[in-house]
Short mmCIF file of C-alpha atoms and ligand atoms in Angstrom, two decimals:
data_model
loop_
_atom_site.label_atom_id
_atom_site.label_comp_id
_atom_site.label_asym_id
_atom_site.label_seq_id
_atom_site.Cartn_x
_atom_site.Cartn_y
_atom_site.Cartn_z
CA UNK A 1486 0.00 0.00 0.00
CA UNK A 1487 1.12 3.73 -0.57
CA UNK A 1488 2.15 5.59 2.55
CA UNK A 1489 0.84 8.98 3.27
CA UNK A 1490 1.73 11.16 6.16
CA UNK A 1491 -0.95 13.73 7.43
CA UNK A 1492 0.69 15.97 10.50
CA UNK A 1493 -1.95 18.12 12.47
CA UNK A 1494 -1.02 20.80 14.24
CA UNK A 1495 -2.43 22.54 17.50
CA UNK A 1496 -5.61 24.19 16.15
CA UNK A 1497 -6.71 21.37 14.22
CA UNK A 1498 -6.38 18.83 17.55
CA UNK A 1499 -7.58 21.47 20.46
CA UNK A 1500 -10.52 19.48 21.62
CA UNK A 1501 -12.44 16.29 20.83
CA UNK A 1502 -14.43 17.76 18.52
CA UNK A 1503 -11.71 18.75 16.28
CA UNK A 1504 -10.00 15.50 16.59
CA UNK A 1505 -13.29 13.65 15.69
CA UNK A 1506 -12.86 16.10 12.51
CA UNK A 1507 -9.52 15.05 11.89
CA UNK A 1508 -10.47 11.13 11.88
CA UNK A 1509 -12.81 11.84 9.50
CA UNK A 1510 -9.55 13.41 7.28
CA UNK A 1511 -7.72 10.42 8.06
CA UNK A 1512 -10.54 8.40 7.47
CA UNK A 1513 -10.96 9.23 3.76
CA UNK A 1514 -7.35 8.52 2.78
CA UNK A 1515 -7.61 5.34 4.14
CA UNK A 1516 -10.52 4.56 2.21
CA UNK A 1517 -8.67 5.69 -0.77
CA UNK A 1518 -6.01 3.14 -0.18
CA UNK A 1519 -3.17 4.61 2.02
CA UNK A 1520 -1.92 3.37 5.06
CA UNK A 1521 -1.46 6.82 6.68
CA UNK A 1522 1.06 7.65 9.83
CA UNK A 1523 -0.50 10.84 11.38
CA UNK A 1524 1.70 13.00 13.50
CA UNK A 1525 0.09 15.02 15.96
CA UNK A 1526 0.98 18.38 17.78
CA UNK A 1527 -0.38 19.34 21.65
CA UNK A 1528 -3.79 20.46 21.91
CA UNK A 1529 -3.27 24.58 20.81
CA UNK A 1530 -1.96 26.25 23.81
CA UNK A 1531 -0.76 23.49 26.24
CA UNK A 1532 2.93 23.40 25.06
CA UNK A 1533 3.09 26.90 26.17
CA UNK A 1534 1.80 26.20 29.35
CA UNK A 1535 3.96 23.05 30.43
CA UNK A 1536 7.30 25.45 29.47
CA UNK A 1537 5.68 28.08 31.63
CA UNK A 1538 5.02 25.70 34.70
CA UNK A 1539 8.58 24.66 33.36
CA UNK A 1540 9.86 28.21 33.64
CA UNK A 1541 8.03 28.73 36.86
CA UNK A 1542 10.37 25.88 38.89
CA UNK A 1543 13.39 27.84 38.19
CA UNK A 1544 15.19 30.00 35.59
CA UNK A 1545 17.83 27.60 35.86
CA UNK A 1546 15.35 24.56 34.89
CA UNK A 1547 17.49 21.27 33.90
CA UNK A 1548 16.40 21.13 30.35
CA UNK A 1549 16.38 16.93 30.70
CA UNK A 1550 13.05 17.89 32.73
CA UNK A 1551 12.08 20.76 30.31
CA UNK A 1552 11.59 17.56 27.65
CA UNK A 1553 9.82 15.31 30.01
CA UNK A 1554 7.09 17.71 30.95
CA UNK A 1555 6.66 19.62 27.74
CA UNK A 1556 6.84 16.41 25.33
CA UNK A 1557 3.86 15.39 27.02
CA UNK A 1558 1.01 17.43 25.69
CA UNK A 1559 1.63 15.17 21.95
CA UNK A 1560 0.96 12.24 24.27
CA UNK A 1561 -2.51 13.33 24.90
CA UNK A 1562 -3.82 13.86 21.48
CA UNK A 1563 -1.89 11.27 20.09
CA UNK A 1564 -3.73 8.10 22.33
CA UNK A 1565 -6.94 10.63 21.78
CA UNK A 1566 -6.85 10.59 17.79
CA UNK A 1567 -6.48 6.59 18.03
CA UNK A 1568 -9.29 5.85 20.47
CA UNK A 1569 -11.49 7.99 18.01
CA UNK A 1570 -10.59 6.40 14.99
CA UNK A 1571 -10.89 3.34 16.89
CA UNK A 1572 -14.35 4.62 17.34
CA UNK A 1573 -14.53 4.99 13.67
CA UNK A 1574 -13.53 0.98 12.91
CA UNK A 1575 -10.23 1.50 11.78
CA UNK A 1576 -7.26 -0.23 13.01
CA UNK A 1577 -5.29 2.50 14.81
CA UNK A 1578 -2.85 2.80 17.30
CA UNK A 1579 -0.69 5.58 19.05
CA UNK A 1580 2.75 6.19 18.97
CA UNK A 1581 5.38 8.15 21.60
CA UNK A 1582 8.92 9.06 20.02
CA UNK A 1583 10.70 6.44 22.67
CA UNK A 1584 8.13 3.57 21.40
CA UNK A 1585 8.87 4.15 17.63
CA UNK A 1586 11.74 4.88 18.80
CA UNK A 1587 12.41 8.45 17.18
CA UNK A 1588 16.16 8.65 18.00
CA UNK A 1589 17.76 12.16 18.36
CA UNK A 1590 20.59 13.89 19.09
CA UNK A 1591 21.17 14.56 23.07
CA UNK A 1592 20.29 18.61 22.74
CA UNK A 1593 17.22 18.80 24.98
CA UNK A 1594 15.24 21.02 24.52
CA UNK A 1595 16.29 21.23 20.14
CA UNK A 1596 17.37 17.82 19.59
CA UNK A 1597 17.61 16.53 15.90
CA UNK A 1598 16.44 13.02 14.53
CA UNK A 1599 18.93 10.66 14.02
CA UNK A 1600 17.18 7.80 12.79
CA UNK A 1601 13.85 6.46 12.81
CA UNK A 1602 13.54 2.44 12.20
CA UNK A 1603 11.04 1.67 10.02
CA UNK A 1604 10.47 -2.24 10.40
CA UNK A 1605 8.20 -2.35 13.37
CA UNK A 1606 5.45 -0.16 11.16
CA UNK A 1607 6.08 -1.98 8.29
CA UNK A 1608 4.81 -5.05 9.87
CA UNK A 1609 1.88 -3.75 11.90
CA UNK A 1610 1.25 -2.39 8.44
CA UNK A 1611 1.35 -5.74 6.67
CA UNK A 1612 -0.40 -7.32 9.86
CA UNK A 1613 -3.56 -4.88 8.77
CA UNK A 1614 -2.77 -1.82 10.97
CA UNK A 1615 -4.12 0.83 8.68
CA UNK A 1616 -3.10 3.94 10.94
CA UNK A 1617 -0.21 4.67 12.65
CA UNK A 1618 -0.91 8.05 15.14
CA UNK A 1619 2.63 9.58 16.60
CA UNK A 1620 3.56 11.91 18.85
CA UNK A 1621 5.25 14.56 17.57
CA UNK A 1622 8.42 17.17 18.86
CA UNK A 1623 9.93 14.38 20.49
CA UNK A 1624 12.30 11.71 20.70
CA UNK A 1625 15.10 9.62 22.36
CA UNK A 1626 18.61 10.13 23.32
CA UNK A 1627 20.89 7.90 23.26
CA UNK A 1628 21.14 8.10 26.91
CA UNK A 1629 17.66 6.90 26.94
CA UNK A 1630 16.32 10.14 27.98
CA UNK A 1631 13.45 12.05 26.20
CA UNK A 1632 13.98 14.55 23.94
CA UNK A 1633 12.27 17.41 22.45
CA UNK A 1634 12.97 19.13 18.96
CA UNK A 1635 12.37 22.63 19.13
CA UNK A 1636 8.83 24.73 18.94
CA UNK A 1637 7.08 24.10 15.96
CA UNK A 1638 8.92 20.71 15.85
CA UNK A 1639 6.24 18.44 15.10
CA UNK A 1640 6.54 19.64 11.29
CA UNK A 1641 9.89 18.07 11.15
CA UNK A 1642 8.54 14.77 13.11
CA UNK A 1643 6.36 14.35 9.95
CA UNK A 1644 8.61 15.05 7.47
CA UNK A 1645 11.45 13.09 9.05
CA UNK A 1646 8.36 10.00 8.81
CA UNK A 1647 7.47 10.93 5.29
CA UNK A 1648 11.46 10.43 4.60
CA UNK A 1649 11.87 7.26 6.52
CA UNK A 1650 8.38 5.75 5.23
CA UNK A 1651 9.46 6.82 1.34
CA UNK A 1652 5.80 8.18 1.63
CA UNK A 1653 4.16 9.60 -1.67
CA UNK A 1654 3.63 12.94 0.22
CA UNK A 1655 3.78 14.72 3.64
CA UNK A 1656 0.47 16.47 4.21
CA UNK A 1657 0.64 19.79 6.57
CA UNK A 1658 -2.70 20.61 7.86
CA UNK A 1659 -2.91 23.63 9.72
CA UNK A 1660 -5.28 26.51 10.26
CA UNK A 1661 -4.41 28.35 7.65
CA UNK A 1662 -5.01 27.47 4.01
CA UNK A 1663 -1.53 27.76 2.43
CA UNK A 1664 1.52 29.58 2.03
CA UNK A 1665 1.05 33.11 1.43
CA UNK A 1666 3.04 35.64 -0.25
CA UNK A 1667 3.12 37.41 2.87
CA UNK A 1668 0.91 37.66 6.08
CA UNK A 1669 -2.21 38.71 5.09
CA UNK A 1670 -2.86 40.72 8.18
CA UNK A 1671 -0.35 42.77 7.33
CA UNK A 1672 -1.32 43.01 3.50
CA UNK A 1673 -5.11 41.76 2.51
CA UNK A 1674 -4.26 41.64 -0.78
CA UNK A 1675 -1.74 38.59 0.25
CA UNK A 1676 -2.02 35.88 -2.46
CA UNK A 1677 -1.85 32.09 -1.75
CA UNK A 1678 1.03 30.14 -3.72
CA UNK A 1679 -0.37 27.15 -5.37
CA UNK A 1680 3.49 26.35 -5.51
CA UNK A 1681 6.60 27.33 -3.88
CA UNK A 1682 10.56 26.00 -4.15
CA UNK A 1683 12.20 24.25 -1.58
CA UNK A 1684 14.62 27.21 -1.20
CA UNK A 1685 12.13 29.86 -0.95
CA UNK A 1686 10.22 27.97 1.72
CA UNK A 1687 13.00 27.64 3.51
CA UNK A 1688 14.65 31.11 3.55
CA UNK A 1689 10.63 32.05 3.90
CA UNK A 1690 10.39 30.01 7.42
CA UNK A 1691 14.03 31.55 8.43
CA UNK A 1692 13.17 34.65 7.71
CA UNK A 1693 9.53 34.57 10.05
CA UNK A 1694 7.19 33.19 7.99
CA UNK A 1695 5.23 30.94 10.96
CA UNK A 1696 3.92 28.03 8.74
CA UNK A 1697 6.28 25.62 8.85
CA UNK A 1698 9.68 24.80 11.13
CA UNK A 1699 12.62 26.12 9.04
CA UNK A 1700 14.07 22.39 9.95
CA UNK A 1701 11.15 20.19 8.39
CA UNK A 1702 12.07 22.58 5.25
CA UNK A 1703 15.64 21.40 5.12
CA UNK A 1704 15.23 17.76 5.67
CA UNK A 1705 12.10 17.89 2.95
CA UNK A 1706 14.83 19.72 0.72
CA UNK A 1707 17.20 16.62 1.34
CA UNK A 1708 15.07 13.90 0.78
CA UNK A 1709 12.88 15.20 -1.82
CA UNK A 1710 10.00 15.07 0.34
CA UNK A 1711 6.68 16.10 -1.44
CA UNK A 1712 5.23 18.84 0.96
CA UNK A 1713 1.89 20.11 0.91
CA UNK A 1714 0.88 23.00 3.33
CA UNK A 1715 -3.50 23.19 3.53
CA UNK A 1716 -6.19 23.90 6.12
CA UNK A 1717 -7.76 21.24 8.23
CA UNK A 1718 -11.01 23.44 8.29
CA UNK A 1719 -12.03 23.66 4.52
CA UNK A 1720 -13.29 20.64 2.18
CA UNK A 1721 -10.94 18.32 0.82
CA UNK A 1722 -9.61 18.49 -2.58
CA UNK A 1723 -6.91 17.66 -4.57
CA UNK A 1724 -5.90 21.44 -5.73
CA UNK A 1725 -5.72 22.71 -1.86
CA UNK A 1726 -3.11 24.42 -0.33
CA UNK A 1727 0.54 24.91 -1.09
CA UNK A 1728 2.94 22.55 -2.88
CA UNK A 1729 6.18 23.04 -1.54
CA UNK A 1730 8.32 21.20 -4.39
CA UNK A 1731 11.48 21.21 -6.27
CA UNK A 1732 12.04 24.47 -8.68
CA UNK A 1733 11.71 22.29 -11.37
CA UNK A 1734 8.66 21.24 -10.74
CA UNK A 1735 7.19 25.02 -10.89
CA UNK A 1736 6.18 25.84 -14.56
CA UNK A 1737 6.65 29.92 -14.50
CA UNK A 1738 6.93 32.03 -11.41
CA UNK A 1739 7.47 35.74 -10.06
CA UNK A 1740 10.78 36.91 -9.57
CA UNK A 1741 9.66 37.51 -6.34
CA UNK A 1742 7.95 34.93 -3.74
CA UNK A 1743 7.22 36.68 -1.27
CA UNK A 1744 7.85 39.20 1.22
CA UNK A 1745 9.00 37.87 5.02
CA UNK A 1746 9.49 40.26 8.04
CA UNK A 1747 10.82 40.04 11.52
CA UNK A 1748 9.67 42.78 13.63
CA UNK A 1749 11.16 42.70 16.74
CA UNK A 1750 15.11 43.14 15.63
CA UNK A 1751 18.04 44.69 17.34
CA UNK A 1752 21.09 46.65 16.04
CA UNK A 1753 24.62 46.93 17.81
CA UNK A 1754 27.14 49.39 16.37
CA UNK A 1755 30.61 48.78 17.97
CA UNK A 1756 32.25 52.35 17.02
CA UNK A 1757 36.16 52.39 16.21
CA UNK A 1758 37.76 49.25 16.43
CA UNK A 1759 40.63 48.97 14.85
CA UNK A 1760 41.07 47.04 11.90
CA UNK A 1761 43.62 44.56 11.75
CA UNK A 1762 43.05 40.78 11.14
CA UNK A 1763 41.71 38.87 13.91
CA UNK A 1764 39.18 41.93 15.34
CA UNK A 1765 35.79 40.33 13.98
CA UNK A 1766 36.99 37.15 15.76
CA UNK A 1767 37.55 38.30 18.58
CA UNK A 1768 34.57 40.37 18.51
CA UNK A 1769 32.55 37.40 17.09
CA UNK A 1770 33.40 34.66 19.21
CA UNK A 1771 32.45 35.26 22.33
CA UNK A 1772 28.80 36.85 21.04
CA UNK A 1773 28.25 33.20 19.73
CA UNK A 1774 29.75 31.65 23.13
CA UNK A 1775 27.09 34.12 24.57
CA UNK A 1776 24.44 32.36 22.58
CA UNK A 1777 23.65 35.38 20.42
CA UNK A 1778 22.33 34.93 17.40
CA UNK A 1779 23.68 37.43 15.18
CA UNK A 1780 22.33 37.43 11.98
CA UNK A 1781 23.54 40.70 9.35
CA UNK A 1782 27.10 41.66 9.59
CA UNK A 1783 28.27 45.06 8.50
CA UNK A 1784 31.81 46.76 8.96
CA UNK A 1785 32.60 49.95 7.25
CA UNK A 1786 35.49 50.98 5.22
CA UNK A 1787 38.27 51.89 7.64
CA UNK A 1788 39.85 55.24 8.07
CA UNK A 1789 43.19 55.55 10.17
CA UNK A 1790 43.03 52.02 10.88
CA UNK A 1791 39.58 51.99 12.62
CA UNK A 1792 36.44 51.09 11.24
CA UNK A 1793 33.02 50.76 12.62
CA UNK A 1794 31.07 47.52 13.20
CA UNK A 1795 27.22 46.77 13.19
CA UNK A 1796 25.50 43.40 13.16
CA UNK A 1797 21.98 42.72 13.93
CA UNK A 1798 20.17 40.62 16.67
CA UNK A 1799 17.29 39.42 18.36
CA UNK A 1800 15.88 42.17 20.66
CA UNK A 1801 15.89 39.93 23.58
CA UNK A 1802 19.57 39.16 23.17
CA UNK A 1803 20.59 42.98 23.40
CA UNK A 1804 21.47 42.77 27.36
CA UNK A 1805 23.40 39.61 26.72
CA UNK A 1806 25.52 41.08 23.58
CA UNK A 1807 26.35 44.07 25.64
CA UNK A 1808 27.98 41.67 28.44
CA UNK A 1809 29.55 39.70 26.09
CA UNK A 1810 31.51 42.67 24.23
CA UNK A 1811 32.21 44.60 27.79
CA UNK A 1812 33.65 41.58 28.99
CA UNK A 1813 36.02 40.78 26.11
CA UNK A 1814 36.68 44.91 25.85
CA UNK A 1815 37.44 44.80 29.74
CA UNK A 1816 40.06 41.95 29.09
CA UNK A 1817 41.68 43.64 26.31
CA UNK A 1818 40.89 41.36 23.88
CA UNK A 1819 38.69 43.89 22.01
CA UNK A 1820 38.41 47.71 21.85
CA UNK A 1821 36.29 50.59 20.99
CA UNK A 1822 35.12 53.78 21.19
CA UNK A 1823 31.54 53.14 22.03
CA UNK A 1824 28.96 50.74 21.67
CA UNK A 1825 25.15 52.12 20.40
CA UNK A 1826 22.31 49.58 20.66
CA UNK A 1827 18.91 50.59 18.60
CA UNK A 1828 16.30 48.46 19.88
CA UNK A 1829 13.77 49.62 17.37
CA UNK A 1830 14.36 47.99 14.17
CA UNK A 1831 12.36 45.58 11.58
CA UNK A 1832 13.67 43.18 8.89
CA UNK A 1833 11.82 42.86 5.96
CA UNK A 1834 13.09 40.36 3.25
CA UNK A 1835 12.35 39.80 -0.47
CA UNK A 1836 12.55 36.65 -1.47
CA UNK A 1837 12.70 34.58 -4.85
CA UNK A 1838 14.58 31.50 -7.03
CA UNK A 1839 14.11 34.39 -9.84
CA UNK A 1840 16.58 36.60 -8.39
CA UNK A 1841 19.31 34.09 -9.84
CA UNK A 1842 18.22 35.16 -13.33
CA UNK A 1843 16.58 38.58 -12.47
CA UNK A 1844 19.08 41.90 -12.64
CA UNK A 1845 17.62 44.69 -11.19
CA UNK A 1846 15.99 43.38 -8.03
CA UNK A 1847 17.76 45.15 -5.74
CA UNK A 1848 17.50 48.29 -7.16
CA UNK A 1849 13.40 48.16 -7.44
CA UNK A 1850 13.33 47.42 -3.59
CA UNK A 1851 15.27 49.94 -2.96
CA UNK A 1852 13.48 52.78 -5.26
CA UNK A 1853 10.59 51.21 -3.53
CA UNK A 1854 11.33 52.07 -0.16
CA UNK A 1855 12.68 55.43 -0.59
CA UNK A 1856 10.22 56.50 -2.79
CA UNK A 1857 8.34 55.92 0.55
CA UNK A 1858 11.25 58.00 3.14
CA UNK A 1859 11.97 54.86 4.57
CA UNK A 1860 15.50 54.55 5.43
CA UNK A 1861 17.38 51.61 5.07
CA UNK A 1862 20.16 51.40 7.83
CA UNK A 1863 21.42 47.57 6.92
CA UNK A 1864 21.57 45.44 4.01
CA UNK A 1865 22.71 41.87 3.33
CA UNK A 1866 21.42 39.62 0.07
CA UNK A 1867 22.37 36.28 -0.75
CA UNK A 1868 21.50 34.60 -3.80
CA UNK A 1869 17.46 34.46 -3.65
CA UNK A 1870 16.89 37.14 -1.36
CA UNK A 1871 17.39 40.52 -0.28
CA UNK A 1872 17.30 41.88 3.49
CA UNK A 1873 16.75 44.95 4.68
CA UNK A 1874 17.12 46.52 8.33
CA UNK A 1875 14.66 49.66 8.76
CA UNK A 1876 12.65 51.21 11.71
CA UNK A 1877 10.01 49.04 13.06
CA UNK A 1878 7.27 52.17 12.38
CA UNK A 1879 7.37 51.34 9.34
CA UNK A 1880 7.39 48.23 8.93
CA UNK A 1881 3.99 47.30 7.76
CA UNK A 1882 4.29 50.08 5.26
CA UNK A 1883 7.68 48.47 4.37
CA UNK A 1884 6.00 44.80 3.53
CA UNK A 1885 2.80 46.27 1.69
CA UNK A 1886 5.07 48.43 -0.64
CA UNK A 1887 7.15 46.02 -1.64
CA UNK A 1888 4.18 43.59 -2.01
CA UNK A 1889 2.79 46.25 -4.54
CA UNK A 1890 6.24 46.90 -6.02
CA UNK A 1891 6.95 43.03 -7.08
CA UNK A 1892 3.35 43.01 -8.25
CA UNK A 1893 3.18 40.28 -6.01
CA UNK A 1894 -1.07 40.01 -5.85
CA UNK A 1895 -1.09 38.92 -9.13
CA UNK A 1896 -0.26 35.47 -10.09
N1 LIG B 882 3.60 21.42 20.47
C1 LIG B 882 4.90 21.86 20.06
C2 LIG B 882 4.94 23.38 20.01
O1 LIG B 882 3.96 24.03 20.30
C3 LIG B 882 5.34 21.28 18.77
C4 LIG B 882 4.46 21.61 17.59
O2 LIG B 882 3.29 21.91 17.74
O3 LIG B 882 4.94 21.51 16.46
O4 LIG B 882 5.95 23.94 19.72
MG1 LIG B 883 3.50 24.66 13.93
#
């Protein structure tokens, strides 16, 4: 029989009525022929409130007991979706990571899959089992311990299954109908993609985009997993939702994908360091031992031998950057003149494969903006996309101009 995987996230499992509704998904592909592994997510809400009955024991929580207690709210829906497909006369039966077992890396709290055995599904398969319900975000060390992959992880349970299972497609329902071109709260005129590259996804979900974990992007990238992103509350059909597929596999597209934004950004300027090999090392290093995630870098041409530095970060991570630098400035392993922090900045993000074969991208985002008075205080592009630091007021006017500038409500 064909293998399908269907993963359902936290809206479409947050009470027994829902989950009745997503049997009766289930329930149609295995009428069509499937034998279907469903991953499910917690029931909307609870993961956030075992981390903050986590959080509430102690900031300095030992993350070994962060996994036991928040892995446990997949537990729940998991048994809950079998008994009610059980209820349904289908042969069903739940799945925790350590039973499969899902084996991960030893990183609580965002471990990564390993390997996930295949043969004891096969068989139950064989043996008439038509549908196999599993936990997802979580796992097993090797220590035996259990693990837990990161919020939004249950995306990457399913594809990681979908891999494993050489399943004809990984299904994504969620409560939203598709990928979008942007957020459609921010523009209304947002467009749904009927298809969308591998590559775009993924810089798409690393650059804020919510839909899917940037990680179940990756590992669909890898093993050419067919990924399809649709909402658990409309009416089946084949056309729904997103495909998210290799670039060869999309006929004719915009240069332009979509617009992604991060609002809540921070900039650091480090003013006059000198500029000799070995400064952004020294500079660098001990941000990252910090656990600062520094995303743009910028360093200015150097006069006199000094030169300016300015990377971007997380908001949150402002107070921990600052240690980080005074430390390594107090022990003379850096120096400078002064350090600025601007707490009030956006990122907004053009993305597209196009861009590869598209001249002039750039400078049409740019026009854009100004033709707007937005400043743009940081750039960085890479091949298929173009980032931009401004001030978060204008943000939203940021994303809908450039929406209207790539044209991007039109198909
Ligand atoms: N329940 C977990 C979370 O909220 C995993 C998931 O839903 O994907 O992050
Ligand atoms: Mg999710």
């Amino acid at each position: 029989m064909p293998r399908l995987v269907m993963k359902f996230g936290g809206t479409s499992v947050a009470n027994l009525d829902r989950i009745r509704r997503v049997a009766k998904r289930v329930g149609l592909e295995v009428a069509k022929g499937y034998d279907v592994i469903v991953v499910v997510s917690a029931m909307s809400g609870k993961t956030n409130e075992l981390v903050g009955w986590v959080r509430e024991t102690s900031p300095f929580y030992d993350a070994r007991e962060y996994d036991a207690v928040v892995s446990s709210g997949e537990n729940v829906t998991a048994g809950l979706l079998a008994l009610v497909l059980q209820e349904n006369g289908i042969d069903a039966r739940s799945w925790q990571g350590w039973q499969v077992p899902v084996k991960t890396s030893s990183a609580h709290g965002s471990a990564r899959i390993t390997d996930i055995p295949t043969a004891n599904f096969d068989d139950r398969f064989t043996r008439g089992m038509k549908v196999a319900v599993v936990a997802g975000f979580q796992g097993i060390s090797a220590e035996g311990r259990i693990t837990t992959l990161g919020r939004g992880g249950s995306d990457t349970t399913a594809v990681a299954f979908a891999a494993a299972h050489k399943a004809e497609r990984c299904d994504i329902y969620t409560d939203v109908d598709g990928v979008y071109t942007t957020d459609p709260r921010i523009v209304r005129k947002a467009r749904k993609l009927d298809r969308i590259a591998f590559e775009e996804m993924l810089e798409l979900a690393s650059l804020g985009a919510k839909v899917l974990q940037t990680r179940s992007v990756e590992l669909a990238m890898r093993y050419k997993v067919k990924l399809r992103v649709l909402s658990s509350f409309e009416e089946p059909s084949d056309t729904a939702g997103t495909l998210v597929c290799d670039e060869e596999d999309i006929m004719e597209s915009n240069v332009v994908a979509g617009v992604a934004f991060v609002r809540d950004e921070a900039k650091m300027t480090l003013v006059s360091v000198a500029d000799r090999p070995g400064v952004s090392a020294a500079i660098f290093g001990p941000l990252a031992e910090a656990g600062v995630n520094v995303d743009m870098i910028v360093q200015n041409i150097a006069e006199d031998g000094r030169t300016d530095m300015t990377f971007s970060l997380p908001v949150d991570q402002v107070a921990r950057a600052e240690k980080a630098v005074q430390t390594a400035r107090a022990a003379g392993t850096i120096n400078f003149h002064d350090l600025i922090a601007d707490e009030g900045v956006s990122k907004v993000s053009v993305v597209g494969i196009g861009m590869r074969s598209h001249a002039g991208v750039a400078a049409r985002m740019f026009k854009a903006l100004s033709d707007e008075g937005i400043n743009i205080k940081v750039i960085t592009t890479s091949e298929i996309k173009i980032s931009v630091l401004i001030d978060r007021k204008y943000m939203e006017l940021a994303v809908q101009t450039l929406h209207d500038a790539f044209g991007l409500e039109r198909a």
